[in-house]
Amino acid sequence: MQTIFFIMAALLYAVCAFLPARFKTAISLGTAFGWLLHGAALGADVIVPGAVRIGFAVVLSATLWVSVAAYWLENRNFSLDGLRVLVLPCAALAVLLPAIFPGSVVPLSAKSSLFPWHIAIAILAYSSLTIAAFHAVLMALQESRLHGRQGAGKDSWLDAAIDRLPALLTMEKLLFRLIGFGFFLLSLTVLSGIVFSEQLFGIPFQWDHKTVFTLLSWALFGLLLAGRYLRGWRGKTALSFTLSGFATLLLAYVGSRFVLEVVLHRSLA
């Protein structure tokens, strides 16, 4: 049943991504219904009696599920229709991945009761910083368009979406709000992973590729927020740090799990 829900959610996301902006109500309702189907299928797929299913596809799908909710809510407060053209196509692809790459089942009997909370906070951190990365891409396109030739590409679908974005200063405020929230959650993830590693994962703290990439991403986002507060960093500097931090965070779990599960065919969580 969850496979059917995944397919239906993907179709709704795809249709809503490419509908003209004048169908605002249909886009909002379709996105909300797709999000509900996505969440129901994801919950049925992840929650196994006495265990949870974890893998790169599940984490990526859950990350985009939360990102769609963030877009939907933000779009009700600000005119962020341009974000739709990036978030929903990515969500349409990510929603199908758990059906193709199911990951592995991790029994909860040997884990601490904090383990599900650690996973949930980590996914929320991923999601907040993912939507921040989408924001950064839109801001880069928006800035490029402002400095480009007037009238060039006016009729293109993407350019029309970019034209509907709020002013760059508003986009920048939203970006740093998302980064601040995501950094707080990522800090909780890192701290709990280091301090409670043996209770959470059944093994002492280890310096592996996942830890190194996560700490590097945490340092990049922390440096960006410090630079914003102390030196007023903005513009291209802020966008570069945001995208670099996101790419590093993506490598920390999703990228490494993809290699282990798909390339090396290892099922360890």
PDB file of C-alpha atoms in Angstrom:
ATOM      1  CA  MET A   1       0.000   0.000   0.000  1.00  0.00           C
ATOM      2  CA  GLN A   2       2.788   2.444   0.845  1.00  0.00           C
ATOM      3  CA  THR A   3       4.242   2.000  -2.663  1.00  0.00           C
ATOM      4  CA  ILE A   4       0.953   3.222  -4.160  1.00  0.00           C
ATOM      5  CA  PHE A   5       0.974   6.164  -1.750  1.00  0.00           C
ATOM      6  CA  PHE A   6       4.572   6.981  -2.704  1.00  0.00           C
ATOM      7  CA  ILE A   7       3.641   7.008  -6.415  1.00  0.00           C
ATOM      8  CA  MET A   8       0.524   9.118  -5.846  1.00  0.00           C
ATOM      9  CA  ALA A   9       2.486  11.619  -3.753  1.00  0.00           C
ATOM     10  CA  ALA A  10       5.195  11.832  -6.419  1.00  0.00           C
ATOM     11  CA  LEU A  11       2.591  12.506  -9.123  1.00  0.00           C
ATOM     12  CA  LEU A  12       0.912  15.222  -7.032  1.00  0.00           C
ATOM     13  CA  TYR A  13       4.252  16.890  -6.297  1.00  0.00           C
ATOM     14  CA  ALA A  14       5.189  16.803  -9.988  1.00  0.00           C
ATOM     15  CA  VAL A  15       1.854  18.235 -11.150  1.00  0.00           C
ATOM     16  CA  CYS A  16       1.939  20.988  -8.508  1.00  0.00           C
ATOM     17  CA  ALA A  17       5.528  21.842  -9.435  1.00  0.00           C
ATOM     18  CA  PHE A  18       4.615  22.667 -13.029  1.00  0.00           C
ATOM     19  CA  LEU A  19       1.144  24.168 -12.653  1.00  0.00           C
ATOM     20  CA  PRO A  20       0.966  27.886 -13.547  1.00  0.00           C
ATOM     21  CA  ALA A  21       1.121  30.128 -10.497  1.00  0.00           C
ATOM     22  CA  ARG A  22      -2.416  31.430 -11.086  1.00  0.00           C
ATOM     23  CA  PHE A  23      -3.743  28.055  -9.839  1.00  0.00           C
ATOM     24  CA  LYS A  24      -2.661  28.985  -6.312  1.00  0.00           C
ATOM     25  CA  THR A  25      -5.454  27.164  -4.463  1.00  0.00           C
ATOM     26  CA  ALA A  26      -5.052  23.972  -6.504  1.00  0.00           C
ATOM     27  CA  ILE A  27      -1.277  24.031  -5.937  1.00  0.00           C
ATOM     28  CA  SER A  28      -1.694  24.529  -2.189  1.00  0.00           C
ATOM     29  CA  LEU A  29      -4.300  21.778  -1.822  1.00  0.00           C
ATOM     30  CA  GLY A  30      -2.442  19.366  -4.121  1.00  0.00           C
ATOM     31  CA  THR A  31       0.833  19.902  -2.270  1.00  0.00           C
ATOM     32  CA  ALA A  32      -0.857  19.388   1.098  1.00  0.00           C
ATOM     33  CA  PHE A  33      -2.553  16.181  -0.052  1.00  0.00           C
ATOM     34  CA  GLY A  34       0.677  14.885  -1.582  1.00  0.00           C
ATOM     35  CA  TRP A  35       2.483  15.694   1.662  1.00  0.00           C
ATOM     36  CA  LEU A  36      -0.086  13.720   3.683  1.00  0.00           C
ATOM     37  CA  LEU A  37       0.247  10.710   1.370  1.00  0.00           C
ATOM     38  CA  HIS A  38       4.027  11.001   1.507  1.00  0.00           C
ATOM     39  CA  GLY A  39       3.992  11.112   5.316  1.00  0.00           C
ATOM     40  CA  ALA A  40       1.598   8.177   5.647  1.00  0.00           C
ATOM     41  CA  ALA A  41       3.680   6.025   3.311  1.00  0.00           C
ATOM     42  CA  LEU A  42       6.923   7.077   4.966  1.00  0.00           C
ATOM     43  CA  GLY A  43       5.573   6.271   8.426  1.00  0.00           C
ATOM     44  CA  ALA A  44       4.353   2.846   7.333  1.00  0.00           C
ATOM     45  CA  ASP A  45       7.702   2.148   5.685  1.00  0.00           C
ATOM     46  CA  VAL A  46       9.966   3.364   8.497  1.00  0.00           C
ATOM     47  CA  ILE A  47       8.123   2.149  11.593  1.00  0.00           C
ATOM     48  CA  VAL A  48       8.491  -1.617  11.931  1.00  0.00           C
ATOM     49  CA  PRO A  49       7.304  -3.458  15.093  1.00  0.00           C
ATOM     50  CA  GLY A  50      10.202  -3.235  17.535  1.00  0.00           C
ATOM     51  CA  ALA A  51      12.486  -1.647  14.957  1.00  0.00           C
ATOM     52  CA  VAL A  52      12.957   1.187  12.475  1.00  0.00           C
ATOM     53  CA  ARG A  53      14.008   1.104   8.823  1.00  0.00           C
ATOM     54  CA  ILE A  54      16.951   3.401   8.084  1.00  0.00           C
ATOM     55  CA  GLY A  55      18.886   4.083   4.908  1.00  0.00           C
ATOM     56  CA  PHE A  56      19.985   6.906   2.655  1.00  0.00           C
ATOM     57  CA  ALA A  57      16.714   6.802   0.683  1.00  0.00           C
ATOM     58  CA  VAL A  58      14.537   6.925   3.796  1.00  0.00           C
ATOM     59  CA  VAL A  59      16.512   9.829   5.265  1.00  0.00           C
ATOM     60  CA  LEU A  60      16.454  11.748   1.970  1.00  0.00           C
ATOM     61  CA  SER A  61      12.720  11.141   1.547  1.00  0.00           C
ATOM     62  CA  ALA A  62      12.007  12.224   5.136  1.00  0.00           C
ATOM     63  CA  THR A  63      14.179  15.309   4.674  1.00  0.00           C
ATOM     64  CA  LEU A  64      12.230  16.396   1.586  1.00  0.00           C
ATOM     65  CA  TRP A  65       8.947  15.599   3.360  1.00  0.00           C
ATOM     66  CA  VAL A  66       9.777  18.112   6.099  1.00  0.00           C
ATOM     67  CA  SER A  67      11.150  20.544   3.493  1.00  0.00           C
ATOM     68  CA  VAL A  68       7.835  20.477   1.605  1.00  0.00           C
ATOM     69  CA  ALA A  69       6.036  21.330   4.855  1.00  0.00           C
ATOM     70  CA  ALA A  70       8.476  24.203   5.465  1.00  0.00           C
ATOM     71  CA  TYR A  71       7.902  25.528   1.926  1.00  0.00           C
ATOM     72  CA  TRP A  72       4.109  25.218   2.262  1.00  0.00           C
ATOM     73  CA  LEU A  73       4.035  27.075   5.581  1.00  0.00           C
ATOM     74  CA  GLU A  74       6.507  29.768   4.530  1.00  0.00           C
ATOM     75  CA  ASN A  75       4.619  30.335   1.282  1.00  0.00           C
ATOM     76  CA  ARG A  76       1.538  31.265   3.295  1.00  0.00           C
ATOM     77  CA  ASN A  77       3.467  34.053   5.039  1.00  0.00           C
ATOM     78  CA  PHE A  78       5.667  35.191   2.140  1.00  0.00           C
ATOM     79  CA  SER A  79       5.397  35.004  -1.633  1.00  0.00           C
ATOM     80  CA  LEU A  80       7.769  32.081  -2.146  1.00  0.00           C
ATOM     81  CA  ASP A  81       6.211  30.493  -5.203  1.00  0.00           C
ATOM     82  CA  GLY A  82       9.682  30.388  -6.771  1.00  0.00           C
ATOM     83  CA  LEU A  83      10.714  27.901  -4.097  1.00  0.00           C
ATOM     84  CA  ARG A  84       8.079  25.514  -5.438  1.00  0.00           C
ATOM     85  CA  VAL A  85       9.981  24.963  -8.693  1.00  0.00           C
ATOM     86  CA  LEU A  86      12.980  23.619  -6.763  1.00  0.00           C
ATOM     87  CA  VAL A  87      11.444  21.834  -3.771  1.00  0.00           C
ATOM     88  CA  LEU A  88       8.565  19.911  -5.365  1.00  0.00           C
ATOM     89  CA  PRO A  89      10.491  18.299  -8.278  1.00  0.00           C
ATOM     90  CA  CYS A  90      13.164  17.146  -5.814  1.00  0.00           C
ATOM     91  CA  ALA A  91      10.458  15.853  -3.472  1.00  0.00           C
ATOM     92  CA  ALA A  92       8.778  14.003  -6.358  1.00  0.00           C
ATOM     93  CA  LEU A  93      12.016  12.088  -6.956  1.00  0.00           C
ATOM     94  CA  ALA A  94      12.911  11.580  -3.286  1.00  0.00           C
ATOM     95  CA  VAL A  95       9.475  10.212  -2.389  1.00  0.00           C
ATOM     96  CA  LEU A  96      10.039   7.212  -4.694  1.00  0.00           C
ATOM     97  CA  LEU A  97      13.509   6.299  -3.421  1.00  0.00           C
ATOM     98  CA  PRO A  98      12.479   4.162  -0.380  1.00  0.00           C
ATOM     99  CA  ALA A  99      10.514   1.864  -2.693  1.00  0.00           C
ATOM    100  CA  ILE A 100      13.669   1.327  -4.787  1.00  0.00           C
ATOM    101  CA  PHE A 101      16.295   1.360  -2.007  1.00  0.00           C
ATOM    102  CA  PRO A 102      14.563   0.067   1.157  1.00  0.00           C
ATOM    103  CA  GLY A 103      17.581   0.395   3.477  1.00  0.00           C
ATOM    104  CA  SER A 104      17.956  -1.857   6.497  1.00  0.00           C
ATOM    105  CA  VAL A 105      15.907  -2.638   9.600  1.00  0.00           C
ATOM    106  CA  VAL A 106      17.503  -1.634  12.915  1.00  0.00           C
ATOM    107  CA  PRO A 107      16.097  -3.363  16.040  1.00  0.00           C
ATOM    108  CA  LEU A 108      15.353  -0.965  18.878  1.00  0.00           C
ATOM    109  CA  SER A 109      15.846  -3.538  21.635  1.00  0.00           C
ATOM    110  CA  ALA A 110      19.587  -2.877  21.815  1.00  0.00           C
ATOM    111  CA  LYS A 111      19.220   0.886  21.454  1.00  0.00           C
ATOM    112  CA  SER A 112      18.581   3.626  23.961  1.00  0.00           C
ATOM    113  CA  SER A 113      15.124   5.169  24.170  1.00  0.00           C
ATOM    114  CA  LEU A 114      16.855   8.342  22.968  1.00  0.00           C
ATOM    115  CA  PHE A 115      17.742   6.753  19.619  1.00  0.00           C
ATOM    116  CA  PRO A 116      14.459   7.628  17.806  1.00  0.00           C
ATOM    117  CA  TRP A 117      14.710  11.196  19.126  1.00  0.00           C
ATOM    118  CA  HIS A 118      18.286  11.468  17.876  1.00  0.00           C
ATOM    119  CA  ILE A 119      17.170  10.349  14.406  1.00  0.00           C
ATOM    120  CA  ALA A 120      14.181  12.716  14.414  1.00  0.00           C
ATOM    121  CA  ILE A 121      16.297  15.732  15.434  1.00  0.00           C
ATOM    122  CA  ALA A 122      18.937  14.838  12.834  1.00  0.00           C
ATOM    123  CA  ILE A 123      16.288  14.678  10.086  1.00  0.00           C
ATOM    124  CA  LEU A 124      14.836  18.024  11.199  1.00  0.00           C
ATOM    125  CA  ALA A 125      18.338  19.528  11.070  1.00  0.00           C
ATOM    126  CA  TYR A 126      18.855  18.063   7.579  1.00  0.00           C
ATOM    127  CA  SER A 127      15.489  19.439   6.488  1.00  0.00           C
ATOM    128  CA  SER A 128      16.044  22.953   7.811  1.00  0.00           C
ATOM    129  CA  LEU A 129      19.427  23.194   6.135  1.00  0.00           C
ATOM    130  CA  THR A 130      18.078  21.621   2.935  1.00  0.00           C
ATOM    131  CA  ILE A 131      15.391  24.271   2.590  1.00  0.00           C
ATOM    132  CA  ALA A 132      18.090  26.863   3.410  1.00  0.00           C
ATOM    133  CA  ALA A 133      20.141  25.499   0.501  1.00  0.00           C
ATOM    134  CA  PHE A 134      17.110  25.836  -1.803  1.00  0.00           C
ATOM    135  CA  HIS A 135      16.769  29.419  -0.580  1.00  0.00           C
ATOM    136  CA  ALA A 136      20.445  30.060  -1.330  1.00  0.00           C
ATOM    137  CA  VAL A 137      20.084  28.724  -4.888  1.00  0.00           C
ATOM    138  CA  LEU A 138      17.042  30.940  -5.479  1.00  0.00           C
ATOM    139  CA  MET A 139      18.880  33.958  -4.090  1.00  0.00           C
ATOM    140  CA  ALA A 140      21.815  33.301  -6.400  1.00  0.00           C
ATOM    141  CA  LEU A 141      19.448  33.078  -9.390  1.00  0.00           C
ATOM    142  CA  GLN A 142      17.587  36.156  -8.211  1.00  0.00           C
ATOM    143  CA  GLU A 143      20.796  38.172  -7.861  1.00  0.00           C
ATOM    144  CA  SER A 144      22.048  36.974 -11.246  1.00  0.00           C
ATOM    145  CA  ARG A 145      18.769  37.997 -12.847  1.00  0.00           C
ATOM    146  CA  LEU A 146      18.952  41.459 -11.274  1.00  0.00           C
ATOM    147  CA  HIS A 147      22.410  41.969 -12.766  1.00  0.00           C
ATOM    148  CA  GLY A 148      21.492  40.397 -16.105  1.00  0.00           C
ATOM    149  CA  ARG A 149      20.154  42.051 -19.198  1.00  0.00           C
ATOM    150  CA  GLN A 150      16.662  43.458 -18.757  1.00  0.00           C
ATOM    151  CA  GLY A 151      14.081  41.585 -20.781  1.00  0.00           C
ATOM    152  CA  ALA A 152      16.232  38.466 -21.255  1.00  0.00           C
ATOM    153  CA  GLY A 153      14.287  35.265 -20.667  1.00  0.00           C
ATOM    154  CA  LYS A 154      11.216  37.084 -19.405  1.00  0.00           C
ATOM    155  CA  ASP A 155       8.875  34.411 -20.665  1.00  0.00           C
ATOM    156  CA  SER A 156      10.730  31.406 -19.265  1.00  0.00           C
ATOM    157  CA  TRP A 157       9.033  29.346 -16.565  1.00  0.00           C
ATOM    158  CA  LEU A 158      11.923  29.644 -14.088  1.00  0.00           C
ATOM    159  CA  ASP A 159      12.421  33.373 -14.651  1.00  0.00           C
ATOM    160  CA  ALA A 160       8.733  34.004 -14.069  1.00  0.00           C
ATOM    161  CA  ALA A 161       8.960  32.084 -10.785  1.00  0.00           C
ATOM    162  CA  ILE A 162      12.031  34.077  -9.717  1.00  0.00           C
ATOM    163  CA  ASP A 163      10.228  37.339 -10.488  1.00  0.00           C
ATOM    164  CA  ARG A 164       7.575  36.413  -7.921  1.00  0.00           C
ATOM    165  CA  LEU A 165      10.097  36.084  -5.067  1.00  0.00           C
ATOM    166  CA  PRO A 166      10.260  38.649  -2.267  1.00  0.00           C
ATOM    167  CA  ALA A 167      13.052  41.232  -2.249  1.00  0.00           C
ATOM    168  CA  LEU A 168      16.589  39.937  -1.720  1.00  0.00           C
ATOM    169  CA  LEU A 169      16.757  41.425   1.781  1.00  0.00           C
ATOM    170  CA  THR A 170      13.622  39.515   2.783  1.00  0.00           C
ATOM    171  CA  MET A 171      15.019  36.327   1.262  1.00  0.00           C
ATOM    172  CA  GLU A 172      18.253  36.894   3.176  1.00  0.00           C
ATOM    173  CA  LYS A 173      16.412  37.267   6.493  1.00  0.00           C
ATOM    174  CA  LEU A 174      14.541  34.021   5.815  1.00  0.00           C
ATOM    175  CA  LEU A 175      17.800  32.300   4.884  1.00  0.00           C
ATOM    176  CA  PHE A 176      19.537  33.168   8.149  1.00  0.00           C
ATOM    177  CA  ARG A 177      16.453  32.285  10.164  1.00  0.00           C
ATOM    178  CA  LEU A 178      16.485  28.812   8.612  1.00  0.00           C
ATOM    179  CA  ILE A 179      20.240  28.443   9.065  1.00  0.00           C
ATOM    180  CA  GLY A 180      20.038  29.499  12.719  1.00  0.00           C
ATOM    181  CA  PHE A 181      17.281  26.967  13.425  1.00  0.00           C
ATOM    182  CA  GLY A 182      19.067  24.228  11.465  1.00  0.00           C
ATOM    183  CA  PHE A 183      22.377  24.953  13.207  1.00  0.00           C
ATOM    184  CA  PHE A 184      20.717  24.646  16.622  1.00  0.00           C
ATOM    185  CA  LEU A 185      19.256  21.246  15.685  1.00  0.00           C
ATOM    186  CA  LEU A 186      22.534  20.120  14.105  1.00  0.00           C
ATOM    187  CA  SER A 187      24.340  21.105  17.318  1.00  0.00           C
ATOM    188  CA  LEU A 188      21.946  18.920  19.312  1.00  0.00           C
ATOM    189  CA  THR A 189      22.547  16.063  16.867  1.00  0.00           C
ATOM    190  CA  VAL A 190      26.321  16.379  17.103  1.00  0.00           C
ATOM    191  CA  LEU A 191      26.314  16.754  20.894  1.00  0.00           C
ATOM    192  CA  SER A 192      24.026  13.768  21.480  1.00  0.00           C
ATOM    193  CA  GLY A 193      26.013  11.660  19.012  1.00  0.00           C
ATOM    194  CA  ILE A 194      29.305  12.409  20.753  1.00  0.00           C
ATOM    195  CA  VAL A 195      28.182  12.269  24.389  1.00  0.00           C
ATOM    196  CA  PHE A 196      25.736   9.369  24.118  1.00  0.00           C
ATOM    197  CA  SER A 197      27.320   7.432  21.263  1.00  0.00           C
ATOM    198  CA  GLU A 198      27.495   4.102  23.110  1.00  0.00           C
ATOM    199  CA  GLN A 199      23.918   4.362  24.416  1.00  0.00           C
ATOM    200  CA  LEU A 200      22.530   5.487  21.045  1.00  0.00           C
ATOM    201  CA  PHE A 201      24.443   3.254  18.664  1.00  0.00           C
ATOM    202  CA  GLY A 202      25.875   0.531  20.887  1.00  0.00           C
ATOM    203  CA  ILE A 203      29.464   1.540  20.048  1.00  0.00           C
ATOM    204  CA  PRO A 204      31.891   4.096  21.555  1.00  0.00           C
ATOM    205  CA  PHE A 205      32.411   7.396  19.748  1.00  0.00           C
ATOM    206  CA  GLN A 206      34.441   6.885  16.562  1.00  0.00           C
ATOM    207  CA  TRP A 207      36.155   9.263  14.165  1.00  0.00           C
ATOM    208  CA  ASP A 208      34.712   7.992  10.907  1.00  0.00           C
ATOM    209  CA  HIS A 209      33.828   9.769   7.648  1.00  0.00           C
ATOM    210  CA  LYS A 210      30.278  10.508   8.859  1.00  0.00           C
ATOM    211  CA  THR A 211      31.556  12.215  12.006  1.00  0.00           C
ATOM    212  CA  VAL A 212      34.206  14.223  10.154  1.00  0.00           C
ATOM    213  CA  PHE A 213      31.794  15.492   7.476  1.00  0.00           C
ATOM    214  CA  THR A 214      29.116  16.318  10.068  1.00  0.00           C
ATOM    215  CA  LEU A 215      31.546  18.290  12.226  1.00  0.00           C
ATOM    216  CA  LEU A 216      32.928  20.077   9.159  1.00  0.00           C
ATOM    217  CA  SER A 217      29.397  21.062   8.119  1.00  0.00           C
ATOM    218  CA  TRP A 218      28.625  22.199  11.678  1.00  0.00           C
ATOM    219  CA  ALA A 219      31.806  24.320  11.667  1.00  0.00           C
ATOM    220  CA  LEU A 220      30.944  25.923   8.307  1.00  0.00           C
ATOM    221  CA  PHE A 221      27.430  26.897   9.400  1.00  0.00           C
ATOM    222  CA  GLY A 222      28.732  28.082  12.789  1.00  0.00           C
ATOM    223  CA  LEU A 223      31.387  30.205  11.092  1.00  0.00           C
ATOM    224  CA  LEU A 224      28.765  31.676   8.766  1.00  0.00           C
ATOM    225  CA  LEU A 225      26.503  32.675  11.678  1.00  0.00           C
ATOM    226  CA  ALA A 226      29.467  34.136  13.586  1.00  0.00           C
ATOM    227  CA  GLY A 227      30.580  36.048  10.496  1.00  0.00           C
ATOM    228  CA  ARG A 228      27.051  37.353  10.003  1.00  0.00           C
ATOM    229  CA  TYR A 229      26.856  38.562  13.604  1.00  0.00           C
ATOM    230  CA  LEU A 230      30.401  39.950  13.923  1.00  0.00           C
ATOM    231  CA  ARG A 231      31.251  41.051  10.385  1.00  0.00           C
ATOM    232  CA  GLY A 232      27.870  41.408   8.707  1.00  0.00           C
ATOM    233  CA  TRP A 233      28.530  38.692   6.104  1.00  0.00           C
ATOM    234  CA  ARG A 234      25.929  38.558   3.373  1.00  0.00           C
ATOM    235  CA  GLY A 235      25.535  38.139  -0.388  1.00  0.00           C
ATOM    236  CA  LYS A 236      27.894  35.765  -2.165  1.00  0.00           C
ATOM    237  CA  THR A 237      29.831  34.967   1.016  1.00  0.00           C
ATOM    238  CA  ALA A 238      26.686  33.791   2.789  1.00  0.00           C
ATOM    239  CA  LEU A 239      25.518  31.799  -0.242  1.00  0.00           C
ATOM    240  CA  SER A 240      28.909  30.103  -0.656  1.00  0.00           C
ATOM    241  CA  PHE A 241      29.051  29.063   3.001  1.00  0.00           C
ATOM    242  CA  THR A 242      25.446  27.836   2.914  1.00  0.00           C
ATOM    243  CA  LEU A 243      25.900  25.648  -0.152  1.00  0.00           C
ATOM    244  CA  SER A 244      29.301  24.358   1.017  1.00  0.00           C
ATOM    245  CA  GLY A 245      27.918  23.469   4.441  1.00  0.00           C
ATOM    246  CA  PHE A 246      24.905  21.746   2.898  1.00  0.00           C
ATOM    247  CA  ALA A 247      27.027  19.743   0.433  1.00  0.00           C
ATOM    248  CA  THR A 248      29.281  18.613   3.286  1.00  0.00           C
ATOM    249  CA  LEU A 249      26.289  17.643   5.421  1.00  0.00           C
ATOM    250  CA  LEU A 250      24.812  15.702   2.494  1.00  0.00           C
ATOM    251  CA  LEU A 251      28.044  13.705   2.241  1.00  0.00           C
ATOM    252  CA  ALA A 252      27.991  12.990   5.979  1.00  0.00           C
ATOM    253  CA  TYR A 253      25.119  10.510   5.880  1.00  0.00           C
ATOM    254  CA  VAL A 254      23.180  10.389   2.623  1.00  0.00           C
ATOM    255  CA  GLY A 255      26.266  10.296   0.411  1.00  0.00           C
ATOM    256  CA  SER A 256      28.144   7.757   2.528  1.00  0.00           C
ATOM    257  CA  ARG A 257      25.066   5.543   2.944  1.00  0.00           C
ATOM    258  CA  PHE A 258      24.453   5.628  -0.802  1.00  0.00           C
ATOM    259  CA  VAL A 259      27.957   4.285  -1.397  1.00  0.00           C
ATOM    260  CA  LEU A 260      27.599   1.608   1.288  1.00  0.00           C
ATOM    261  CA  GLU A 261      24.078   0.466   0.342  1.00  0.00           C
ATOM    262  CA  VAL A 262      24.047   0.833  -3.444  1.00  0.00           C
ATOM    263  CA  VAL A 263      27.681   0.584  -4.499  1.00  0.00           C
ATOM    264  CA  LEU A 264      29.070  -1.772  -1.841  1.00  0.00           C
ATOM    265  CA  HIS A 265      25.737  -3.535  -1.069  1.00  0.00           C
ATOM    266  CA  ARG A 266      26.174  -3.312   2.686  1.00  0.00           C
ATOM    267  CA  SER A 267      22.976  -3.261   4.750  1.00  0.00           C
ATOM    268  CA  LEU A 268      24.355  -1.969   8.050  1.00  0.00           C
ATOM    269  CA  ALA A 269      22.487   1.108   9.368  1.00  0.00           C
TER     270      ALA A 269
END
